[in-house]
Tab-separated table of C-alpha atoms and ligand atoms in Angstrom:
chain	number	residue	atom	x	y	z
A	3	UNK	CA	-12.723	22.070	13.229
A	4	UNK	CA	-11.625	20.729	9.839
A	5	UNK	CA	-14.022	19.941	7.018
A	6	UNK	CA	-11.973	16.973	5.878
A	7	UNK	CA	-8.979	15.069	7.187
A	8	UNK	CA	-7.235	12.520	4.963
A	9	UNK	CA	-5.178	9.738	6.516
A	10	UNK	CA	-2.588	8.271	4.162
A	11	UNK	CA	-0.051	9.655	1.710
A	12	UNK	CA	-0.145	7.190	-1.197
A	13	UNK	CA	-1.817	7.809	-4.562
A	14	UNK	CA	-5.298	7.526	-2.993
A	15	UNK	CA	-4.607	9.974	-0.154
A	16	UNK	CA	-2.879	12.618	-2.268
A	17	UNK	CA	-5.447	12.404	-5.075
A	18	UNK	CA	-8.244	12.832	-2.534
A	19	UNK	CA	-6.300	15.842	-1.229
A	20	UNK	CA	-5.951	17.388	-4.711
A	21	UNK	CA	-9.713	17.138	-5.294
A	22	UNK	CA	-10.667	18.258	-1.770
A	23	UNK	CA	-8.252	21.197	-1.917
A	24	UNK	CA	-9.565	22.300	-5.303
A	25	UNK	CA	-13.069	22.181	-3.802
A	26	UNK	CA	-11.875	24.674	-1.145
A	27	UNK	CA	-12.231	22.152	1.664
A	28	UNK	CA	-8.709	22.992	2.958
A	29	UNK	CA	-7.831	19.374	3.728
A	30	UNK	CA	-5.380	18.248	6.360
A	31	UNK	CA	-3.467	15.188	5.184
A	32	UNK	CA	-1.782	13.046	7.809
A	33	UNK	CA	1.231	11.399	6.237
A	34	UNK	CA	3.350	8.957	8.158
A	35	UNK	CA	6.115	10.071	10.519
A	36	UNK	CA	8.443	7.584	8.800
A	37	UNK	CA	7.760	7.383	5.096
A	38	UNK	CA	5.571	9.663	3.041
A	39	UNK	CA	4.294	8.475	-0.318
A	40	UNK	CA	3.149	4.934	0.352
A	41	UNK	CA	4.230	1.854	-1.514
A	42	UNK	CA	5.457	3.605	-4.660
A	43	UNK	CA	8.362	4.911	-2.581
A	44	UNK	CA	9.727	1.363	-2.704
A	45	UNK	CA	9.314	0.994	-6.442
A	46	UNK	CA	11.754	1.819	-9.200
A	47	UNK	CA	10.364	2.543	-12.651
A	48	UNK	CA	6.611	2.966	-12.913
A	49	UNK	CA	5.824	2.227	-16.536
A	50	UNK	CA	2.054	1.944	-16.403
A	51	UNK	CA	0.968	5.262	-14.916
A	52	UNK	CA	-0.711	7.151	-17.777
A	53	UNK	CA	0.928	10.405	-18.791
A	54	UNK	CA	4.514	9.187	-18.421
A	55	UNK	CA	5.333	7.320	-21.643
A	56	UNK	CA	9.017	7.112	-20.701
A	57	UNK	CA	8.152	5.790	-17.231
A	58	UNK	CA	8.786	7.612	-13.969
A	59	UNK	CA	10.479	6.623	-10.726
A	60	UNK	CA	7.996	5.786	-7.964
A	61	UNK	CA	9.372	8.343	-5.468
A	62	UNK	CA	9.416	11.046	-8.147
A	63	UNK	CA	5.777	10.343	-9.016
A	64	UNK	CA	4.791	10.628	-5.352
A	65	UNK	CA	6.697	13.890	-4.973
A	66	UNK	CA	4.634	15.241	-7.872
A	67	UNK	CA	1.393	14.037	-6.234
A	68	UNK	CA	2.343	15.868	-3.037
A	69	UNK	CA	3.413	19.068	-4.850
A	70	UNK	CA	0.088	19.145	-6.667
A	71	UNK	CA	-1.893	18.593	-3.460
A	72	UNK	CA	0.038	21.320	-1.606
A	73	UNK	CA	-0.220	23.746	-4.514
A	74	UNK	CA	-3.997	23.861	-4.010
A	75	UNK	CA	-3.798	24.288	-0.252
A	76	UNK	CA	-3.477	20.859	1.333
A	77	UNK	CA	-1.731	20.965	4.704
A	78	UNK	CA	0.483	17.919	5.278
A	79	UNK	CA	1.341	16.737	8.776
A	80	UNK	CA	4.154	14.203	9.238
A	81	UNK	CA	2.897	12.126	12.133
A	82	UNK	CA	1.213	8.803	12.882
A	83	UNK	CA	-2.426	8.492	13.865
A	84	UNK	CA	-2.630	6.687	17.196
A	85	UNK	CA	-6.407	6.618	17.648
A	86	UNK	CA	-9.665	7.623	16.048
A	87	UNK	CA	-13.058	8.440	17.471
A	88	UNK	CA	-15.641	8.078	14.714
A	89	UNK	CA	-18.800	8.274	16.834
A	90	UNK	CA	-21.145	11.184	16.228
A	91	UNK	CA	-20.948	14.048	13.760
A	92	UNK	CA	-17.498	15.251	14.918
A	93	UNK	CA	-14.671	12.774	14.230
A	94	UNK	CA	-11.522	13.005	16.347
A	95	UNK	CA	-8.041	12.116	15.103
A	96	UNK	CA	-5.270	11.775	17.710
A	97	UNK	CA	-1.631	11.830	16.587
A	98	UNK	CA	1.595	10.438	18.041
A	99	UNK	CA	2.649	13.963	19.050
A	100	UNK	CA	-0.486	14.181	21.219
A	101	UNK	CA	-2.154	16.661	18.847
A	102	UNK	CA	-5.898	16.150	18.471
A	103	UNK	CA	-7.762	17.215	15.332
A	104	UNK	CA	-11.517	17.381	14.874
A	105	UNK	CA	-13.198	17.015	11.520
A	106	UNK	CA	-16.627	16.779	9.918
A	107	UNK	CA	-15.476	14.110	7.473
A	108	UNK	CA	-12.614	11.677	7.228
A	109	UNK	CA	-10.988	9.918	4.265
A	110	UNK	CA	-9.164	6.773	5.271
A	111	UNK	CA	-6.485	5.796	2.727
A	112	UNK	CA	-3.859	3.913	4.706
A	113	UNK	CA	-2.991	1.368	2.002
A	114	UNK	CA	-1.610	-2.025	2.805
A	115	UNK	CA	1.373	-3.551	4.582
A	116	UNK	CA	3.850	-6.176	3.399
A	117	UNK	CA	2.704	-9.711	4.120
A	118	UNK	CA	5.058	-11.904	6.122
A	119	UNK	CA	5.853	-15.583	5.647
A	120	UNK	CA	5.390	-16.255	9.341
A	121	UNK	CA	8.274	-18.736	9.496
A	122	UNK	CA	11.077	-19.294	11.978
A	123	UNK	CA	13.980	-16.855	11.539
A	124	UNK	CA	12.072	-14.327	9.411
A	125	UNK	CA	11.564	-11.703	12.144
A	126	UNK	CA	14.885	-12.381	13.891
A	127	UNK	CA	16.873	-11.870	10.679
A	128	UNK	CA	14.793	-8.965	9.425
A	129	UNK	CA	17.367	-6.301	8.510
A	130	UNK	CA	20.094	-8.961	8.590
A	131	UNK	CA	19.434	-10.450	5.193
A	132	UNK	CA	15.636	-10.630	5.247
A	133	UNK	CA	14.015	-7.702	3.475
A	134	UNK	CA	10.685	-6.617	1.989
A	135	UNK	CA	12.128	-3.851	-0.166
A	136	UNK	CA	14.525	-4.469	-3.041
A	137	UNK	CA	14.973	-0.797	-3.862
A	138	UNK	CA	15.851	-0.059	-0.226
A	139	UNK	CA	18.216	-2.969	0.395
A	140	UNK	CA	19.308	-4.370	-2.973
A	141	UNK	CA	22.531	-2.382	-2.866
A	142	UNK	CA	23.770	-4.466	0.099
A	143	UNK	CA	23.747	-7.651	-1.978
A	144	UNK	CA	26.414	-6.879	-4.579
A	145	UNK	CA	27.722	-10.135	-6.094
A	146	UNK	CA	25.688	-12.165	-3.578
A	147	UNK	CA	23.287	-15.048	-3.958
A	148	UNK	CA	19.765	-14.148	-2.930
A	149	UNK	CA	16.193	-15.344	-3.332
A	150	UNK	CA	12.823	-13.685	-3.794
A	151	UNK	CA	9.701	-15.444	-2.526
A	152	UNK	CA	6.442	-14.996	-4.457
A	153	UNK	CA	4.889	-15.398	-7.880
A	154	UNK	CA	3.193	-12.031	-8.433
A	155	UNK	CA	4.248	-8.788	-10.114
A	156	UNK	CA	6.077	-7.647	-6.992
A	157	UNK	CA	8.235	-10.765	-6.913
A	158	UNK	CA	9.071	-10.460	-10.632
A	159	UNK	CA	9.831	-6.770	-10.300
A	160	UNK	CA	12.024	-7.298	-7.233
A	161	UNK	CA	13.872	-10.257	-8.771
A	162	UNK	CA	14.568	-8.373	-11.996
A	163	UNK	CA	15.697	-5.280	-10.119
A	164	UNK	CA	17.948	-7.295	-7.795
A	165	UNK	CA	19.903	-8.740	-10.732
A	166	UNK	CA	21.507	-5.295	-10.971
A	167	UNK	CA	23.400	-6.151	-7.794
A	168	UNK	CA	23.303	-9.870	-7.053
A	169	UNK	CA	25.217	-12.505	-8.985
A	170	UNK	CA	22.323	-14.963	-8.676
A	171	UNK	CA	18.628	-14.518	-7.865
A	172	UNK	CA	16.359	-17.470	-7.164
A	173	UNK	CA	12.609	-17.010	-7.306
A	174	UNK	CA	10.907	-19.410	-4.920
A	175	UNK	CA	7.250	-19.967	-5.719
A	176	UNK	CA	4.759	-22.376	-4.175
A	177	UNK	CA	3.091	-23.198	-7.515
A	178	UNK	CA	4.342	-24.038	-10.996
A	179	UNK	CA	2.699	-21.046	-12.651
A	180	UNK	CA	3.020	-17.369	-11.897
A	181	UNK	CA	0.342	-14.895	-10.993
A	182	UNK	CA	2.435	-12.032	-12.417
A	183	UNK	CA	1.456	-10.222	-15.611
A	184	UNK	CA	2.820	-11.619	-18.862
A	185	UNK	CA	5.270	-8.796	-19.490
A	186	UNK	CA	6.800	-9.084	-16.004
A	187	UNK	CA	7.039	-12.867	-16.323
A	188	UNK	CA	8.762	-12.650	-19.676
A	189	UNK	CA	11.243	-10.114	-18.383
A	190	UNK	CA	12.153	-12.414	-15.478
A	191	UNK	CA	12.320	-15.557	-17.656
A	192	UNK	CA	14.674	-13.769	-20.060
A	193	UNK	CA	17.074	-12.735	-17.301
A	194	UNK	CA	20.026	-15.117	-17.122
A	195	UNK	CA	20.713	-14.380	-13.468
A	196	UNK	CA	17.227	-15.524	-12.396
A	197	UNK	CA	16.478	-19.167	-11.664
A	198	UNK	CA	13.004	-20.369	-10.656
A	199	UNK	CA	12.444	-22.883	-7.883
A	200	UNK	CA	8.888	-24.094	-8.464
A	201	UNK	CA	6.409	-25.802	-6.142
A	202	UNK	CA	8.388	-24.894	-3.058
A	203	UNK	CA	7.709	-23.032	0.144
A	204	UNK	CA	10.141	-21.576	2.643
A	205	UNK	CA	9.717	-23.222	6.029
A	206	UNK	CA	12.690	-21.652	7.890
A	207	UNK	CA	15.115	-18.809	7.400
A	208	UNK	CA	18.444	-19.899	8.834
A	209	UNK	CA	21.551	-18.028	9.979
A	210	UNK	CA	23.101	-16.843	13.230
A	211	UNK	CA	23.922	-13.150	12.851
A	212	UNK	CA	22.754	-12.955	9.226
A	213	UNK	CA	20.883	-15.052	6.683
A	214	UNK	CA	22.874	-18.084	5.515
A	215	UNK	CA	20.057	-19.933	3.781
A	216	UNK	CA	16.508	-21.227	3.831
A	217	UNK	CA	14.843	-24.573	4.297
A	218	UNK	CA	12.416	-25.499	1.549
A	219	UNK	CA	9.545	-27.952	1.396
A	220	UNK	CA	8.097	-29.252	-1.835
A	221	UNK	CA	4.389	-28.499	-2.191
A	222	UNK	CA	4.123	-31.565	-4.437
A	223	UNK	CA	5.662	-34.396	-2.402
A	224	UNK	CA	6.612	-32.722	0.898
A	225	UNK	CA	10.331	-33.410	0.469
A	226	UNK	CA	12.652	-30.929	2.199
A	227	UNK	CA	15.875	-29.319	1.030
A	228	UNK	CA	18.352	-26.588	1.993
A	229	UNK	CA	19.295	-23.601	-0.125
A	230	UNK	CA	22.362	-21.504	0.753
A	231	UNK	CA	21.664	-17.767	0.449
A	232	UNK	CA	23.033	-14.396	1.507
A	233	UNK	CA	19.651	-12.717	1.496
A	234	UNK	CA	15.921	-13.295	1.197
A	235	UNK	CA	13.371	-10.850	-0.211
A	236	UNK	CA	9.759	-11.535	0.688
A	237	UNK	CA	7.312	-10.342	-1.999
A	238	UNK	CA	4.124	-12.254	-1.293
A	239	UNK	CA	1.609	-9.434	-1.366
A	240	UNK	CA	0.067	-7.062	1.106
A	241	UNK	CA	-2.629	-6.903	3.740
A	242	UNK	CA	-4.904	-3.862	4.106
A	243	UNK	CA	-3.886	-1.595	7.000
A	244	UNK	CA	-7.059	-1.524	9.057
A	245	UNK	CA	-5.672	-1.715	12.602
A	246	UNK	CA	-7.042	1.713	13.581
A	247	UNK	CA	-10.565	0.989	12.377
A	248	UNK	CA	-11.148	-2.780	12.404
A	249	UNK	CA	-13.520	-2.429	15.386
A	250	UNK	CA	-15.091	0.815	14.156
A	251	UNK	CA	-15.867	0.200	10.483
A	252	UNK	CA	-17.363	-2.853	8.782
A	253	UNK	CA	-14.816	-5.008	6.962
A	254	UNK	CA	-15.227	-7.421	4.046
A	255	UNK	CA	-14.371	-11.144	4.271
A	256	UNK	CA	-11.054	-10.283	2.529
A	257	UNK	CA	-10.210	-7.910	5.382
A	258	UNK	CA	-10.597	-4.694	3.392
A	259	UNK	CA	-12.851	-1.878	4.587
A	260	UNK	CA	-16.412	-2.358	3.368
A	261	UNK	CA	-17.731	0.434	1.142
A	262	UNK	CA	-21.180	0.894	-0.318
A	263	UNK	CA	-21.112	-0.240	-3.959
A	264	UNK	CA	-18.874	1.858	-6.168
A	265	UNK	CA	-18.803	4.684	-3.629
A	266	UNK	CA	-16.247	5.259	-0.866
A	267	UNK	CA	-18.927	5.406	1.857
A	268	UNK	CA	-18.057	3.185	4.803
A	269	UNK	CA	-20.483	1.885	7.418
A	270	UNK	CA	-20.045	5.143	9.395
A	271	UNK	CA	-21.580	8.337	7.942
A	272	UNK	CA	-18.929	10.946	7.180
A	273	UNK	CA	-16.141	8.371	6.963
A	274	UNK	CA	-14.887	7.471	3.482
A	275	UNK	CA	-12.230	4.978	2.445
A	276	UNK	CA	-10.042	4.770	-0.647
A	277	UNK	CA	-7.146	2.914	-2.239
A	278	UNK	CA	-5.650	-0.449	-1.332
A	279	UNK	CA	-7.431	-0.471	2.024
A	280	UNK	CA	-10.722	-1.084	0.175
A	281	UNK	CA	-9.382	-3.004	-2.821
A	282	UNK	CA	-8.561	-6.709	-2.620
A	283	UNK	CA	-8.292	-7.053	-6.398
A	284	UNK	CA	-6.704	-4.353	-8.539
A	285	UNK	CA	-4.352	-2.444	-6.241
A	286	UNK	CA	-2.674	-0.272	-8.831
A	287	UNK	CA	-1.450	3.292	-8.349
A	288	UNK	CA	-3.939	4.459	-10.962
A	289	UNK	CA	-6.914	2.629	-9.420
A	290	UNK	CA	-5.939	3.964	-5.996
A	291	UNK	CA	-5.788	7.476	-7.432
A	292	UNK	CA	-9.246	7.018	-8.991
A	293	UNK	CA	-10.541	5.725	-5.694
A	294	UNK	CA	-9.132	8.810	-3.925
A	295	UNK	CA	-11.086	10.958	-6.381
A	296	UNK	CA	-14.292	9.099	-5.523
A	297	UNK	CA	-13.665	9.614	-1.798
A	298	UNK	CA	-13.060	13.352	-2.172
A	299	UNK	CA	-16.235	13.768	-4.247
A	300	UNK	CA	-18.253	11.715	-1.752
A	301	UNK	CA	-16.890	13.794	1.141
A	302	UNK	CA	-17.701	16.988	-0.766
A	303	UNK	CA	-21.322	15.876	-1.317
A	304	UNK	CA	-21.622	14.779	2.312
A	305	UNK	CA	-20.427	18.204	3.509
A	306	UNK	CA	-22.753	19.989	1.085
A	307	UNK	CA	-25.695	17.945	2.430
A	308	UNK	CA	-24.689	18.861	5.995
A	309	UNK	CA	-24.612	22.521	5.038
A	310	UNK	CA	-28.006	22.266	3.292
A	311	UNK	CA	-29.480	20.583	6.368
A	312	UNK	CA	-28.191	23.322	8.679
A	313	UNK	CA	-29.639	25.996	6.361
A	314	UNK	CA	-32.960	24.199	5.807
A	315	UNK	CA	-33.742	23.518	9.464
A	316	UNK	CA	-33.796	27.160	10.652
A	317	UNK	CA	-35.812	28.122	7.543
A	318	UNK	CA	-38.319	25.362	8.251
A	319	UNK	CA	-38.373	26.356	11.910
A	320	UNK	CA	-39.020	29.979	10.937
A	321	UNK	CA	-41.883	28.857	8.740
A	322	UNK	CA	-43.309	26.849	11.651
A	323	UNK	CA	-43.029	23.597	9.677
A	324	UNK	CA	-40.958	21.836	12.337
A	325	UNK	CA	-40.484	22.464	16.028
E	13	LIG	P1	-0.053	-10.697	-5.389
E	13	LIG	O1	-1.118	-10.927	-4.389
E	13	LIG	O2	-0.404	-10.426	-6.797
E	13	LIG	O3	0.923	-11.980	-5.421
E	13	LIG	C1	1.410	-12.531	-4.238
E	13	LIG	C2	2.225	-13.774	-4.600
E	13	LIG	O4	2.800	-14.299	-3.403
E	13	LIG	C3	1.385	-14.881	-5.225
E	13	LIG	O5	2.128	-15.510	-6.230
E	13	LIG	C4	1.125	-15.806	-4.049
E	13	LIG	O6	1.064	-17.161	-4.394
E	13	LIG	C5	2.359	-15.641	-3.212
E	13	LIG	N1	2.093	-15.847	-1.785
E	13	LIG	C6	1.120	-15.274	-1.015
E	13	LIG	N2	1.216	-15.683	0.257
E	13	LIG	C7	2.258	-16.532	0.300
E	13	LIG	C8	2.863	-17.276	1.329
E	13	LIG	N3	2.423	-17.229	2.588
E	13	LIG	N4	3.929	-18.059	1.013
E	13	LIG	C9	4.397	-18.108	-0.251
E	13	LIG	N5	3.879	-17.419	-1.274
E	13	LIG	C10	2.814	-16.642	-1.006
E	13	LIG	O7	0.860	-9.536	-4.755
E	13	LIG	P2	1.901	-8.559	-5.451
E	13	LIG	O8	2.498	-7.795	-4.333
E	13	LIG	O9	2.814	-9.274	-6.345
E	13	LIG	O10	1.019	-7.595	-6.339
E	13	LIG	C11	-0.068	-6.872	-5.734
E	13	LIG	C12	-0.717	-5.980	-6.792
E	13	LIG	O11	0.185	-4.948	-7.193
E	13	LIG	C13	-1.098	-6.746	-8.046
E	13	LIG	O12	-2.288	-6.229	-8.542
E	13	LIG	C14	0.031	-6.442	-8.997
E	13	LIG	O13	-0.355	-6.514	-10.340
E	13	LIG	C15	0.403	-5.018	-8.582
E	13	LIG	N6	1.802	-4.721	-8.889
E	13	LIG	C16	2.077	-4.158	-10.098
E	13	LIG	C17	3.373	-3.857	-10.446
E	13	LIG	C18	3.613	-3.238	-11.762
E	13	LIG	O14	2.757	-3.319	-12.632
E	13	LIG	N7	4.753	-2.595	-11.985
E	13	LIG	C19	4.501	-4.116	-9.552
E	13	LIG	C20	4.106	-4.756	-8.308
E	13	LIG	C21	2.805	-5.028	-8.009
E	13	LIG	P3	-0.165	-17.771	-5.241
E	13	LIG	O15	0.060	-17.330	-6.642
E	13	LIG	O16	0.024	-19.230	-5.020
E	13	LIG	O17	-1.400	-17.225	-4.604
């Protein structure tokens, strides 16, 4: 049986692994079978992670996280968790391969998933002009006209990045002000290839075999219009990935996993949560990393208490204090 299993390979998961490994807990980290490294794998330059004044590419940063975790003895498994049994003192983690792992404690750091618009044509044309990842798909839109939906940092980052390829990038936002940080806004406003379409929402993605445009509705007066496009990037935020635990752990009204105060303790003893899956507000690589630290320290204390209890009980029994 393992002392600690970590699910998730973003900044929270790997930081928890670094701390747990350095505490000699020999963690097993379950990364995904598809993409290891979490959301930063879809990012270009990370300019706000302390320690890298020149900036660092997202995938490179995650490779460093993993190297550091493995250096201290973390075992990484590339598979998907299909089910969890969190009842009782022994937690069971079942993987897609059929492998079953038992553990005394579990750190859940599965991050969040791209939010969808939920409009006609979005799913059907996914991969045929509709994308959630500019760094993955931007290359296919050389000299094309595309749009990014959203008004946050992701939308500004994607739009700015996509101007490297596209001849024109619209940003479609449902309000007339952006949620994005000032520096990201200014960078987008200064880019001649970017044009903002304010107070508008996408109601349909149109196209037969590939995206040919979108239908827009004004959020001010409800008027509708068509916009011809070769591609659409959806950057409207993320939802916490709780599908494996939504009926096993308490959730908050925002849909994140509930934790006790500033700790990582969930509603089930021995189960800790970290990163975007508990954070509806900040969701930065650095806050996720800090949260992974908290989870590893909480797991370490939990395991130490378990050990103390198993030592104390026989001693008390020997002394005739308890039956
Ligand atoms: P946010 O939640 O910050 O922004 C989502 C945006 O999408 C908002 O403008 C929101 O509109 C809009 N939106 C949400 N749902 C819909 C919908 N159904 N239809 C149309 N528009 C919608 O998400 P981000 O992914 O941008 O950022 C998440 C976090 O990651 C933030 O903390 C951000 O700072 C951080 N981040 C940092 C980066 C960096 O510093 N390099 C890069 C990328 C992200 P409205 O404003 O009306 O609510």
